[in-house]
Amino acid sequence: MDHVDAELTDYVLDLLPPERRAVVDGHLRECRRCLDALEAERRLGAAVRGAFQAQPPLTAARASELMPVPPVGRRWRRPSLAQRRPLAAAGLVLLLALAVISWRPVATSSPAAGTTTATLTATATIAGTIPPRTAVHSGLSATPIPAETPGVQQ
Amino acid sequence: MAFWTDITFDLPLEGPAEPAERDLTLVQIERCLAGETAAYAILYRRHVGFVYRLVYGLLRHREDAEEVLQDTFEYAFRRLHRYDPGRSAFKTWLYRIAVSRCRNKRRRKVLPTFPLAPSDGPDGAADPVQIRDEQAVYPDEAFEQRRRREIVWSALGELSPKLRETAYLRYFEGFSYQEIGQVLAIPAKTAESRMRLAHQALKALLAGRL
């Protein structure tokens, strides 16, 4: 007969998986020795419970004296997640609106800036589409080449 | 004198039962958050008994336990708006605050001050550390029970705080490992391991002594 002493702690602490618990239950029905060991484990738990139970209680008068002063008035309460979602959406819309409003005056009041942007964009587009060789050629033609520059035909 | 000190407490001061009591607790919390100051006293009265038992059980020192109790409720009242009933029971939330404050209290103390056996209660219970003629007052059976409790307390005093916290929550409160994990901010599996260690340590310490 295989005794189950080693599993009795887990048994009383409710830590055994159901299948092992069933095996231990079956064994305990037949084995007096393991049943006695189980009772000892249970007595230990009962003794600890009893020690905690026997603590000196707090009297009503003392409990009353110890009560902290409650916070005065209505407290601000953190909104729940359900309440926070519409708030977050409204905040996002507000931010976008502010971004649009703050961008417009810059675009209208400073035409030079707009022109520069357009020019830069166009340049970037052209630079991206023109083959590299053409771009090199244009650059060369815009800059006077010294006659004595080796390797360059005039 | 403030009104809350005039409130009469009905003993025994026990924790709330589930689930009807839980609903009542939630109602009280709502009233507190709505600004009803009297609701705080009701909430306090419903929970003070078992919070005190927990902190006394962990600290084994009456003055420290009272200080931690007060601190726990003060913090809980201020942070009541942060309690989320969907995450844990109110009792579990309170326990978590109380355990955290017990740890802080222990950390602040250079030397442990709790005795290895229960000290005087405010009701005038005898200090078991003192040698007294117990048999002249108590019958043999009561004396024997008291002797056993002292032995158990002596063994509990030798456990690490973490194991003692777990042992209290499991043996006395009957918490599940999931609940213990919530109170101690650890995974349920860690709570299981600690409980196994606590039980085995107590078994070794109390072998042949009970």
Short mmCIF file of N, CA and C in Angstrom, two decimals, chain B residues 60 114-116 152-160 164 202 205:
data_model
loop_
_atom_site.label_atom_id
_atom_site.label_comp_id
_atom_site.label_asym_id
_atom_site.label_seq_id
_atom_site.Cartn_x
_atom_site.Cartn_y
_atom_site.Cartn_z
N ARG B 60 0.98 42.11 16.46
CA ARG B 60 1.04 41.61 17.84
C ARG B 60 1.45 42.71 18.81
N PHE B 114 6.70 43.27 18.79
CA PHE B 114 5.61 42.39 19.20
C PHE B 114 6.13 41.22 20.03
N PRO B 115 5.42 40.91 21.07
CA PRO B 115 5.83 39.78 21.88
C PRO B 115 5.47 38.47 21.19
N LEU B 116 5.95 37.41 21.68
CA LEU B 116 5.68 36.12 21.06
C LEU B 116 4.35 35.54 21.49
N VAL B 152 1.31 28.32 20.05
CA VAL B 152 1.04 28.60 18.64
C VAL B 152 1.53 30.01 18.29
N TRP B 153 1.27 30.97 19.20
CA TRP B 153 1.72 32.33 18.93
C TRP B 153 3.23 32.42 18.87
N SER B 154 3.85 31.65 19.72
CA SER B 154 5.30 31.62 19.70
C SER B 154 5.80 31.13 18.33
N ALA B 155 5.13 30.11 17.81
CA ALA B 155 5.52 29.58 16.49
C ALA B 155 5.20 30.59 15.39
N LEU B 156 4.04 31.23 15.47
CA LEU B 156 3.69 32.23 14.45
C LEU B 156 4.67 33.39 14.45
N GLY B 157 5.17 33.71 15.65
CA GLY B 157 6.15 34.79 15.76
C GLY B 157 7.46 34.46 15.08
N GLU B 158 7.70 33.19 14.85
CA GLU B 158 8.95 32.79 14.19
C GLU B 158 8.82 32.76 12.67
N LEU B 159 7.59 32.84 12.18
CA LEU B 159 7.42 32.88 10.72
C LEU B 159 7.82 34.26 10.21
N SER B 160 8.21 34.29 8.94
CA SER B 160 8.48 35.59 8.32
C SER B 160 7.15 36.33 8.18
N ARG B 164 3.36 34.82 7.66
CA ARG B 164 2.33 35.04 8.70
C ARG B 164 1.10 35.72 8.08
N LEU B 202 5.12 25.70 10.44
CA LEU B 202 4.37 25.59 11.70
C LEU B 202 4.35 24.14 12.19
N LEU B 205 7.66 23.52 13.77
CA LEU B 205 7.82 24.26 15.02
C LEU B 205 6.94 23.71 16.15
#
